[in-house]
Short mmCIF file of C-alpha atoms and ligand atoms in Angstrom, two decimals:
data_model
loop_
_atom_site.label_atom_id
_atom_site.label_comp_id
_atom_site.label_asym_id
_atom_site.label_seq_id
_atom_site.Cartn_x
_atom_site.Cartn_y
_atom_site.Cartn_z
CA UNK A 373 50.58 221.81 136.26
CA UNK A 374 46.91 221.78 137.21
CA UNK A 375 46.47 221.03 140.91
CA UNK A 376 44.27 218.02 140.15
CA UNK A 377 46.92 216.55 137.84
CA UNK A 378 49.68 216.66 140.44
CA UNK A 379 50.76 213.11 141.40
CA UNK A 380 50.42 213.82 145.14
CA UNK A 381 46.81 214.95 144.64
CA UNK A 382 46.08 211.84 142.57
CA UNK A 383 47.71 209.63 145.23
CA UNK A 384 45.67 211.30 147.95
CA UNK A 385 42.43 210.81 146.03
CA UNK A 386 43.26 207.18 145.34
CA UNK A 387 43.84 206.47 149.03
CA UNK A 388 40.53 208.16 149.91
CA UNK A 389 38.68 206.07 147.33
CA UNK A 390 40.42 202.85 148.42
CA UNK A 391 39.36 203.58 152.03
CA UNK A 392 35.78 204.16 150.87
CA UNK A 393 35.82 200.86 148.91
CA UNK A 394 37.02 199.06 152.06
CA UNK A 395 33.92 200.24 153.93
CA UNK A 396 35.88 202.31 156.44
CA UNK A 397 34.22 205.67 155.61
CA UNK A 398 30.47 205.60 156.19
CA UNK A 399 28.86 209.01 155.65
CA UNK A 400 31.48 211.65 156.50
CA UNK A 401 33.59 209.29 158.62
CA UNK A 402 37.37 209.54 158.53
CA UNK A 403 39.88 212.10 157.33
CA UNK A 404 43.25 212.30 155.59
CA UNK A 405 46.14 214.76 155.48
CA UNK A 406 49.39 215.04 153.53
CA UNK A 407 52.33 217.38 154.22
CA UNK A 408 53.13 218.66 150.74
CA UNK A 409 56.77 218.82 149.61
CA UNK A 410 58.20 222.26 148.69
CA UNK A 411 58.88 221.13 145.11
CA UNK A 412 55.31 219.83 144.78
CA UNK A 413 53.97 223.25 145.82
CA UNK A 414 56.27 224.90 143.29
CA UNK A 415 54.76 222.74 140.54
CA UNK A 416 51.19 223.93 141.23
CA UNK A 417 51.87 227.47 142.50
CA UNK A 418 49.84 229.10 139.67
CA UNK A 419 46.71 227.22 140.75
CA UNK A 420 46.82 228.45 144.37
CA UNK A 421 45.17 231.57 145.70
CA UNK A 422 46.28 233.44 148.79
CA UNK A 423 43.44 235.79 149.72
CA UNK A 424 41.41 233.61 152.10
CA UNK A 425 41.23 234.68 155.75
CA UNK A 426 43.52 233.07 158.34
CA UNK A 427 41.65 230.80 160.75
CA UNK A 428 42.77 229.31 164.09
CA UNK A 429 43.98 225.68 163.87
CA UNK A 430 42.93 224.92 167.46
CA UNK A 431 46.47 223.75 168.26
CA UNK A 432 49.96 225.13 167.89
CA UNK A 433 52.34 223.45 165.43
CA UNK A 434 55.38 225.76 165.17
CA UNK A 435 57.49 223.07 163.48
CA UNK A 436 55.02 223.10 160.56
CA UNK A 437 55.07 226.90 160.10
CA UNK A 438 54.87 227.96 156.47
CA UNK A 439 54.11 224.45 155.19
CA UNK A 440 51.22 223.32 152.98
CA UNK A 441 48.85 220.41 153.62
CA UNK A 442 46.35 218.60 151.45
CA UNK A 443 43.40 217.65 153.67
CA UNK A 444 39.89 216.24 153.45
CA UNK A 445 37.05 218.61 154.29
CA UNK A 446 34.94 218.69 157.43
CA UNK A 447 31.61 216.94 156.83
CA UNK A 448 32.76 215.75 153.38
CA UNK A 449 32.33 212.15 152.24
CA UNK A 450 35.27 209.96 151.16
CA UNK A 451 32.76 208.47 148.71
CA UNK A 452 32.72 211.78 146.81
CA UNK A 453 36.44 212.53 146.66
CA UNK A 454 36.96 211.02 143.18
CA UNK A 455 33.85 212.63 141.67
CA UNK A 456 34.01 216.05 143.33
CA UNK A 457 37.58 216.59 144.52
CA UNK A 458 37.47 220.38 144.53
CA UNK A 459 34.47 220.30 146.86
CA UNK A 460 35.73 217.48 149.08
CA UNK A 461 39.41 218.24 149.66
CA UNK A 462 41.62 221.32 149.92
CA UNK A 463 45.14 222.60 150.33
CA UNK A 464 45.86 224.77 153.37
CA UNK A 465 48.87 226.90 154.26
CA UNK A 466 50.01 227.17 157.90
CA UNK A 467 51.11 230.65 159.01
CA UNK A 468 54.55 231.70 160.22
CA UNK A 469 53.64 231.14 163.89
CA UNK A 470 52.08 227.70 163.34
CA UNK A 471 48.69 228.44 164.90
CA UNK A 472 46.55 229.62 161.95
CA UNK A 473 45.78 228.24 158.49
CA UNK A 474 44.21 229.51 155.30
CA UNK A 475 42.72 227.64 152.38
CA UNK A 476 44.71 228.14 149.16
CA UNK A 477 42.96 225.59 146.90
CA UNK A 478 39.79 223.46 146.90
CA UNK A 479 36.92 223.21 149.42
CA UNK A 480 35.23 225.46 146.88
CA UNK A 481 31.73 225.50 148.33
CA UNK A 482 32.60 227.17 151.60
CA UNK A 483 34.11 223.98 153.01
CA UNK A 484 36.50 223.82 155.93
CA UNK A 485 39.36 221.41 156.69
CA UNK A 486 38.63 218.19 158.60
CA UNK A 487 37.21 218.47 162.12
CA UNK A 488 40.28 216.47 163.21
CA UNK A 489 42.74 219.11 161.91
CA UNK A 490 44.38 219.53 165.37
CA UNK A 491 45.08 215.75 165.56
CA UNK A 492 46.36 215.61 161.98
CA UNK A 493 48.71 218.56 162.32
CA UNK A 494 49.97 217.62 165.79
CA UNK A 495 50.65 214.07 164.59
CA UNK A 496 52.40 215.33 161.46
CA UNK A 497 54.50 217.63 163.64
CA UNK A 498 55.52 214.83 166.03
CA UNK A 499 56.37 212.58 163.10
CA UNK A 500 58.33 215.29 161.26
CA UNK A 501 60.39 215.91 164.41
CA UNK A 502 61.30 212.20 164.54
CA UNK A 503 61.63 211.57 160.82
CA UNK A 504 61.41 214.22 158.09
CA UNK A 505 60.19 211.54 155.64
CA UNK A 506 56.77 211.10 157.32
CA UNK A 507 54.08 212.98 155.40
CA UNK A 508 50.74 211.17 155.64
CA UNK A 509 48.23 210.88 158.50
CA UNK A 510 45.08 208.81 157.92
CA UNK A 511 42.05 208.34 160.13
CA UNK A 512 39.51 205.62 159.28
CA UNK A 513 36.64 203.82 160.96
CA UNK A 514 38.03 200.30 160.43
CA UNK A 515 35.21 197.95 161.41
CA UNK A 516 36.99 195.00 163.01
CA UNK A 517 39.50 197.10 164.90
CA UNK A 518 36.63 199.11 166.41
CA UNK A 519 34.84 195.88 167.36
CA UNK A 520 37.93 194.73 169.26
CA UNK A 521 37.88 197.87 171.42
CA UNK A 522 34.80 196.37 173.14
CA UNK A 523 36.50 193.12 174.11
CA UNK A 524 40.28 193.57 174.44
CA UNK A 525 41.86 195.48 177.35
CA UNK A 526 42.48 199.06 176.15
CA UNK A 527 46.27 198.78 176.44
CA UNK A 528 49.09 199.12 173.92
CA UNK A 529 50.40 195.73 175.07
CA UNK A 530 47.15 193.81 174.51
CA UNK A 531 46.35 195.34 171.09
CA UNK A 532 49.90 194.99 169.79
CA UNK A 533 50.40 191.42 170.93
CA UNK A 534 46.96 190.12 169.92
CA UNK A 535 47.23 191.66 166.44
CA UNK A 536 50.83 190.55 165.97
CA UNK A 537 49.71 186.95 166.66
CA UNK A 538 47.08 187.12 163.91
CA UNK A 539 49.47 187.30 160.94
CA UNK A 540 53.19 186.65 160.68
CA UNK A 541 53.70 189.82 158.63
CA UNK A 542 52.27 192.07 161.39
CA UNK A 543 55.37 192.44 163.58
CA UNK A 544 57.41 193.15 160.44
CA UNK A 545 54.92 195.80 159.20
CA UNK A 546 54.43 197.50 162.60
CA UNK A 547 57.39 196.42 164.75
CA UNK A 548 57.01 199.40 167.11
CA UNK A 549 53.50 198.24 168.05
CA UNK A 550 50.19 200.04 168.39
CA UNK A 551 49.02 202.65 170.90
CA UNK A 552 45.53 202.89 172.38
CA UNK A 553 43.58 206.02 173.33
CA UNK A 554 40.68 205.48 175.75
CA UNK A 555 37.32 206.82 174.62
CA UNK A 556 37.57 210.61 174.26
CA UNK A 557 35.54 213.39 172.67
CA UNK A 558 36.76 213.62 169.04
CA UNK A 559 37.61 216.78 167.16
CA UNK A 560 39.51 218.75 169.76
CA UNK A 561 42.88 219.48 171.26
CA UNK A 562 42.75 216.90 174.10
CA UNK A 563 42.39 213.87 171.83
CA UNK A 564 45.02 215.44 169.54
CA UNK A 565 47.49 215.68 172.43
CA UNK A 566 46.77 212.09 173.56
CA UNK A 567 47.21 210.76 170.01
CA UNK A 568 50.34 212.73 169.24
CA UNK A 569 51.96 211.42 172.46
CA UNK A 570 51.39 207.87 171.15
CA UNK A 571 52.71 208.87 167.72
CA UNK A 572 56.07 209.56 169.38
CA UNK A 573 56.47 205.76 169.74
CA UNK A 574 54.05 204.22 167.26
CA UNK A 575 52.76 204.67 163.70
CA UNK A 576 49.27 203.47 164.66
CA UNK A 577 46.89 204.68 167.36
CA UNK A 578 43.53 203.07 168.08
CA UNK A 579 40.74 205.36 169.26
CA UNK A 580 38.49 203.21 171.46
CA UNK A 581 34.98 202.74 170.03
CA UNK A 582 35.86 205.07 167.15
CA UNK A 583 38.64 204.08 164.75
CA UNK A 584 42.30 204.18 163.81
CA UNK A 585 44.90 206.89 163.18
CA UNK A 586 48.00 205.93 161.29
CA UNK A 587 51.03 207.72 159.90
CA UNK A 588 53.51 206.96 157.16
CA UNK A 589 56.00 208.22 154.62
CA UNK A 590 53.72 207.95 151.60
CA UNK A 591 50.21 206.90 150.57
CA UNK A 592 51.14 203.26 149.82
CA UNK A 593 52.86 202.70 153.16
CA UNK A 594 50.14 204.44 155.15
CA UNK A 595 47.21 202.69 153.47
CA UNK A 596 49.12 199.41 153.60
CA UNK A 597 49.63 199.87 157.33
CA UNK A 598 45.93 200.54 157.98
CA UNK A 599 45.01 197.57 155.77
CA UNK A 600 47.42 195.21 157.58
CA UNK A 601 46.17 196.26 161.03
CA UNK A 602 42.51 195.93 160.01
CA UNK A 603 43.15 192.54 158.32
CA UNK A 604 44.73 191.25 161.54
CA UNK A 605 41.76 192.62 163.49
CA UNK A 606 39.39 190.78 161.13
CA UNK A 607 41.24 187.49 161.71
CA UNK A 608 41.06 188.04 165.47
CA UNK A 609 37.32 188.74 165.31
CA UNK A 610 36.84 185.52 163.30
CA UNK A 611 39.04 183.54 165.68
CA UNK A 612 37.21 184.85 168.76
CA UNK A 613 33.91 184.04 167.06
CA UNK A 614 34.96 180.38 166.71
CA UNK A 615 36.32 179.89 170.22
CA UNK A 616 37.43 182.17 173.07
CA UNK A 617 40.99 180.82 173.25
CA UNK A 618 43.63 179.80 170.73
CA UNK A 619 44.54 176.17 170.29
CA UNK A 620 47.97 177.25 169.00
CA UNK A 621 49.57 180.57 168.11
CA UNK A 622 52.84 182.43 167.41
CA UNK A 623 54.91 182.29 170.62
CA UNK A 624 57.21 184.94 172.14
CA UNK A 625 60.22 182.86 171.00
CA UNK A 626 58.75 182.65 167.47
CA UNK A 627 58.57 186.48 167.47
CA UNK A 628 62.22 186.73 168.61
CA UNK A 629 63.27 184.37 165.80
CA UNK A 630 61.23 186.40 163.30
CA UNK A 631 62.83 189.64 164.53
CA UNK A 632 66.32 188.20 163.99
CA UNK A 633 65.46 186.87 160.51
CA UNK A 634 63.75 190.07 159.33
CA UNK A 635 66.14 192.44 161.14
CA UNK A 636 63.43 194.30 163.09
CA UNK A 637 63.47 195.15 166.78
CA UNK A 638 60.43 193.96 168.69
CA UNK A 639 60.15 195.57 172.14
CA UNK A 640 60.22 192.92 174.88
CA UNK A 641 57.27 194.64 176.61
CA UNK A 642 55.04 193.05 173.94
CA UNK A 643 56.55 189.56 174.29
CA UNK A 644 55.21 188.84 177.77
CA UNK A 645 54.28 185.31 178.91
CA UNK A 646 50.50 184.86 179.14
O1 2HA B 2165 33.53 212.49 160.82
O2 2HA B 2165 35.76 210.65 161.55
O3 2HA B 2165 36.55 211.65 163.87
C1 2HA B 2165 34.87 212.63 160.74
C2 2HA B 2165 35.48 211.80 161.77
C3 2HA B 2165 35.72 212.42 163.07
ZN1 ZN B 2166 36.37 209.45 163.14
#
């Protein structure tokens, strides 16, 4: 099968284009990675080439040794993924030690993997350790969520609870809650370590004044998660624009009743009295 015809490549491109259409990927903003299944690599093996030089990842991910990842390119635009996929995205192979990668397909014009490769791979490693089924990590510049990082306390408790209150589906879609990373320099190991620590408990991490990282089992679940979080953030921005307080809302006891009905566990640390 041609690499571009593989369903996982098509699913990756569709997510990138959906994110662009949502307005979350101005210029070269955002990045996406997918941990490719062994059988998916087998299906496209003839289209891969293995003579590129090994490059340092900038982090060590021994649990991902020997695996392949489809990633967006550094400086590439989500807007162009559908029209110029071979320039915009690429498949990389991680070496046997888990600290170097090489490009085996795509990024044809001298491109490199996303500047956030350390965060993507460290998050994928943390997620794989907890649940083999997790394969997607997505970073977007979701407008309303970023706006909230200027007005809400930068705590997991405040972001989780305020967003949960904005739509009844939220605690069902992200019952574990949301983590928050204070403002940090993007693109390096430190922000990758901070984010991957949060990914041990959550599927979503907010980067203050920057954007969102989220993880999931497949493209639908991961995009759906980002969409749900950003929709809740939009409702909160609208609500705060009308008045600074809520006249009525979903109460801690409402959340406990919802948890029982939908068979999810909602940590009590998010159900504090205000
Ligand atoms: O420009 O979003 O965080 C890509 C990014 C870096
Ligand atoms: Zn970013």
